[in-house]
Short mmCIF file of C-alpha atoms in Angstrom, two decimals:
data_model
loop_
_atom_site.label_atom_id
_atom_site.label_comp_id
_atom_site.label_asym_id
_atom_site.label_seq_id
_atom_site.Cartn_x
_atom_site.Cartn_y
_atom_site.Cartn_z
CA ASN A 1 8.24 21.42 -8.03
CA ALA A 2 8.67 19.99 -11.51
CA GLY A 3 10.36 16.66 -10.07
CA VAL A 4 12.11 15.23 -13.03
CA THR A 5 11.99 16.59 -16.61
CA GLN A 6 12.93 15.27 -19.89
CA THR A 7 13.25 17.02 -23.47
CA PRO A 8 12.27 16.29 -26.20
CA LYS A 9 8.90 14.08 -25.33
CA PHE A 10 9.09 13.11 -29.27
CA GLN A 11 11.83 12.60 -31.83
CA VAL A 12 12.44 11.14 -35.22
CA LEU A 13 15.80 10.59 -36.29
CA LYS A 14 17.37 8.84 -39.19
CA THR A 15 19.79 6.36 -39.33
CA GLY A 16 23.24 7.58 -38.47
CA GLN A 17 22.23 10.93 -36.88
CA SER A 18 23.03 11.97 -33.58
CA MET A 19 21.06 13.55 -30.48
CA THR A 20 21.03 14.32 -26.92
CA LEU A 21 18.49 13.37 -24.52
CA GLN A 22 18.07 16.07 -21.76
CA CYS A 23 17.29 15.35 -18.16
CA ALA A 24 16.80 17.66 -15.27
CA GLN A 25 15.69 17.36 -11.33
CA ASP A 26 15.12 19.56 -8.88
CA MET A 27 14.96 17.44 -5.89
CA ASN A 28 18.59 17.85 -4.93
CA HIS A 29 18.94 14.15 -5.63
CA ASN A 30 22.44 12.33 -5.80
CA SER A 31 21.76 9.44 -7.94
CA MET A 32 20.17 9.75 -11.58
CA TYR A 33 19.70 7.18 -14.26
CA TRP A 34 18.71 6.68 -17.88
CA TYR A 35 16.68 3.54 -18.94
CA ARG A 36 15.19 2.30 -22.05
CA GLN A 37 11.72 0.37 -22.38
CA ASP A 38 11.00 -1.50 -25.50
CA PRO A 39 7.20 -2.75 -26.00
CA GLY A 40 6.10 -5.30 -23.50
CA MET A 41 9.38 -5.52 -21.59
CA GLY A 42 10.81 -3.76 -18.38
CA LEU A 43 12.98 -1.23 -18.31
CA ARG A 44 16.73 -1.78 -18.98
CA LEU A 45 19.39 0.34 -17.41
CA ILE A 46 21.78 2.12 -19.74
CA TYR A 47 23.92 4.41 -17.45
CA TYR A 48 23.69 5.50 -13.90
CA SER A 49 25.48 8.40 -11.96
CA ALA A 50 25.52 7.83 -8.38
CA SER A 51 26.96 11.18 -7.62
CA GLU A 52 27.96 14.54 -9.61
CA GLY A 53 30.98 13.59 -11.23
CA THR A 54 30.64 9.74 -11.57
CA THR A 55 29.03 7.62 -14.02
CA ASP A 56 28.71 4.16 -14.58
CA LYS A 57 27.61 1.59 -17.14
CA GLY A 58 24.33 -0.30 -16.95
CA GLU A 59 22.90 -3.45 -18.72
CA VAL A 60 22.78 -1.77 -22.33
CA PRO A 61 25.43 0.92 -22.29
CA ASN A 62 26.35 0.03 -25.97
CA GLY A 63 25.68 2.88 -28.54
CA TYR A 64 25.02 5.64 -25.87
CA ASN A 65 27.03 8.11 -23.90
CA VAL A 66 26.34 10.05 -20.77
CA SER A 67 27.12 13.40 -18.94
CA ARG A 68 26.56 14.61 -15.43
CA LEU A 69 26.76 18.01 -16.16
CA ASN A 70 25.92 18.95 -12.68
CA LYS A 71 24.07 17.92 -9.77
CA ARG A 72 20.86 18.56 -11.46
CA GLU A 73 21.50 17.48 -14.98
CA PHE A 74 22.22 14.26 -16.57
CA SER A 75 22.08 13.79 -20.58
CA LEU A 76 22.17 10.84 -22.56
CA ARG A 77 23.73 10.97 -26.27
CA LEU A 78 23.24 8.96 -29.22
CA GLU A 79 26.27 9.50 -31.57
CA SER A 80 24.98 7.63 -34.57
CA ALA A 81 21.25 6.43 -34.14
CA ALA A 82 20.42 3.15 -35.34
CA PRO A 83 16.74 1.32 -35.84
CA SER A 84 17.47 -1.03 -32.76
CA GLN A 85 17.61 2.33 -30.48
CA THR A 86 14.24 3.03 -31.25
CA SER A 87 12.52 2.83 -27.43
CA VAL A 88 10.90 4.94 -24.81
CA TYR A 89 13.83 6.56 -22.91
CA PHE A 90 13.00 7.38 -19.12
CA CYS A 91 15.12 9.18 -16.85
CA ALA A 92 15.05 8.96 -13.08
CA SER A 93 16.85 10.31 -9.74
CA SER A 94 16.92 9.15 -6.32
CA PRO A 95 18.13 10.37 -2.82
CA VAL A 96 21.38 8.34 -1.84
CA GLY A 97 21.44 5.75 1.30
CA VAL A 98 19.99 2.26 1.74
CA GLY A 99 16.10 2.55 2.29
CA TYR A 100 15.76 5.61 0.30
CA ASN A 101 16.10 4.43 -3.21
CA GLU A 102 12.86 5.21 -4.60
CA GLN A 103 13.59 6.37 -8.07
CA PHE A 104 11.25 9.41 -9.29
CA PHE A 105 10.89 9.30 -12.96
CA GLY A 106 10.12 11.63 -15.84
CA PRO A 107 7.66 11.39 -18.33
CA GLY A 108 9.78 9.69 -20.99
CA THR A 109 11.25 10.61 -24.52
CA ARG A 110 9.91 8.57 -27.29
CA LEU A 111 12.27 8.10 -30.03
CA THR A 112 11.95 6.50 -33.34
CA VAL A 113 14.91 5.78 -35.75
CA LEU A 114 14.12 5.24 -39.30
CA ARG B 1 18.10 -16.26 -17.16
CA LYS B 2 16.82 -12.78 -16.16
CA GLU B 3 18.13 -11.20 -13.05
CA VAL B 4 14.24 -10.44 -12.14
CA GLU B 5 11.41 -12.81 -13.44
CA GLN B 6 7.93 -12.15 -13.22
CA ASP B 7 4.63 -14.08 -13.44
CA PRO B 8 4.01 -13.28 -17.42
CA GLY B 9 0.27 -12.68 -16.97
CA PRO B 10 -1.74 -10.92 -18.45
CA PHE B 11 -4.18 -11.19 -15.40
CA ASN B 12 -7.82 -10.47 -16.04
CA VAL B 13 -9.93 -10.38 -12.88
CA PRO B 14 -13.41 -9.14 -11.72
CA GLU B 15 -13.97 -6.19 -9.60
CA GLY B 16 -13.36 -7.09 -6.00
CA ALA B 17 -11.08 -10.09 -6.75
CA THR B 18 -8.01 -10.99 -4.83
CA VAL B 19 -5.00 -11.08 -7.16
CA ALA B 20 -1.36 -12.24 -6.16
CA PHE B 21 1.86 -11.45 -8.38
CA ASN B 22 5.12 -13.25 -7.84
CA CYS B 23 8.54 -12.20 -8.70
CA THR B 24 11.89 -13.94 -8.05
CA TYR B 25 15.40 -12.17 -8.40
CA SER B 26 18.94 -14.14 -8.85
CA ASN B 27 21.38 -11.73 -7.23
CA SER B 28 21.42 -12.57 -3.60
CA ALA B 29 23.44 -9.20 -2.88
CA SER B 30 20.32 -7.23 -3.97
CA GLN B 31 19.28 -4.82 -0.85
CA SER B 32 16.23 -3.22 -1.42
CA PHE B 33 13.19 -4.24 -3.19
CA PHE B 34 10.00 -2.28 -4.63
CA TRP B 35 6.96 -2.65 -6.73
CA TYR B 36 6.17 -0.13 -9.29
CA ARG B 37 3.07 0.82 -11.06
CA GLN B 38 3.32 1.87 -14.86
CA ASP B 39 0.04 3.05 -16.64
CA CYS B 40 -0.18 2.70 -20.28
CA ARG B 41 2.70 4.58 -21.92
CA LYS B 42 3.51 6.73 -18.68
CA GLU B 43 6.39 6.81 -16.44
CA PRO B 44 6.60 3.90 -13.65
CA LYS B 45 5.67 5.21 -10.14
CA LEU B 46 6.63 3.72 -6.74
CA LEU B 47 3.59 1.68 -5.38
CA MET B 48 5.39 0.22 -2.35
CA SER B 49 8.75 -0.53 -0.84
CA VAL B 50 9.26 -4.28 -0.04
CA TYR B 51 10.56 -5.14 3.65
CA SER B 52 11.22 -8.80 5.01
CA SER B 53 8.74 -8.42 7.51
CA GLY B 54 6.03 -7.65 5.11
CA ASN B 55 4.40 -4.48 4.75
CA GLU B 56 0.73 -3.44 4.02
CA ASP B 57 -0.93 0.00 2.37
CA GLY B 58 -4.57 -0.31 2.47
CA ARG B 59 -5.59 -3.06 -0.01
CA PHE B 60 -1.97 -3.71 -1.04
CA THR B 61 0.50 -6.37 0.81
CA ALA B 62 4.11 -6.78 -0.22
CA GLN B 63 6.23 -9.79 1.01
CA LEU B 64 10.09 -10.38 0.73
CA ASN B 65 11.52 -13.85 1.26
CA ARG B 66 15.41 -13.39 1.30
CA ALA B 67 15.89 -17.36 1.72
CA SER B 68 14.02 -18.02 -1.55
CA GLN B 69 14.65 -14.81 -3.08
CA TYR B 70 11.26 -14.18 -3.90
CA ILE B 71 8.70 -11.27 -3.46
CA SER B 72 5.12 -11.07 -3.77
CA LEU B 73 2.12 -8.36 -4.25
CA LEU B 74 -1.09 -9.03 -3.04
CA ILE B 75 -4.19 -6.92 -4.20
CA ARG B 76 -7.53 -7.30 -2.27
CA ASP B 77 -10.88 -6.01 -3.34
CA SER B 78 -9.54 -5.00 -6.79
CA LYS B 79 -10.87 -1.83 -8.36
CA LEU B 80 -10.96 -0.86 -12.05
CA SER B 81 -8.47 1.83 -11.34
CA ASP B 82 -6.04 -0.99 -10.34
CA SER B 83 -5.65 -1.98 -14.00
CA ALA B 84 -1.63 -1.17 -15.12
CA THR B 85 1.50 -2.94 -15.68
CA TYR B 86 3.45 -3.87 -12.38
CA LEU B 87 7.01 -3.89 -12.23
CA CYS B 88 9.14 -5.78 -9.70
CA VAL B 89 12.60 -3.96 -8.82
CA ALA B 90 15.57 -5.25 -7.15
CA HIS B 91 18.20 -2.78 -6.04
CA LEU B 92 21.58 -3.26 -5.63
CA GLY B 93 24.01 -1.14 -3.12
CA SER B 94 22.97 2.33 -1.55
CA ALA B 95 23.55 4.20 -4.82
CA GLY B 96 23.83 1.51 -7.25
CA LYS B 97 21.60 -0.12 -9.96
CA SER B 98 17.98 -1.08 -10.16
CA THR B 99 17.06 -4.05 -12.08
CA PHE B 100 13.38 -4.20 -13.18
CA GLY B 101 11.51 -7.54 -14.15
CA ASP B 102 9.28 -7.05 -17.28
CA GLY B 103 6.29 -6.40 -15.67
CA THR B 104 2.93 -8.27 -15.13
CA THR B 105 -0.28 -6.53 -16.49
CA LEU B 106 -3.43 -6.45 -14.47
CA THR B 107 -6.84 -5.80 -16.09
CA VAL B 108 -9.67 -5.44 -13.66
CA LYS B 109 -12.95 -5.86 -15.47
CA PRO B 110 -16.75 -4.60 -14.32
#
């Protein structure tokens, strides 16, 4: 049981390049999330998907797009990377229902934009 | 004002000490609350959920005061292995979004 997996683990981009961060979970969870974490700060929600086929903006969605490909996979795309997007990106998933909102996190993707 | 605010820390305590972290949230519609632990450069992991009645898990006790919109975490008999960053989380809705505090760093020293 792998839980939540993320690829790649590390990435260096030049300003203006694009890339997609991949996330997959094998726990049959309905909800999935993308966060970014800057040094010394907590996690900020970029986008989330309450269920397959739906996505919603979080606190910091600008510069990102997401796709909930199926129940297992939720990808995050940077169309034109900027140095301000240098961060650690975490994907998470959780079951649906009040009282069942523990989130399980992937190991993170460390992204540097030059 | 941030939606979830935590003690800035850092907390540096000797082994065996008792330490308490506080957290306040501004959105009264928040429904569920959690404490996560995050080790350096790793993913957050759930430490415990927080209930109005208070809950205890070994050396850890969490309390929620909805009237004051306040959450606390008490760690008794601190161990070296408790050194980490502790994140307070308020969750909105059954499948909605979570808001994380910036975290409080704890260092337990021999």
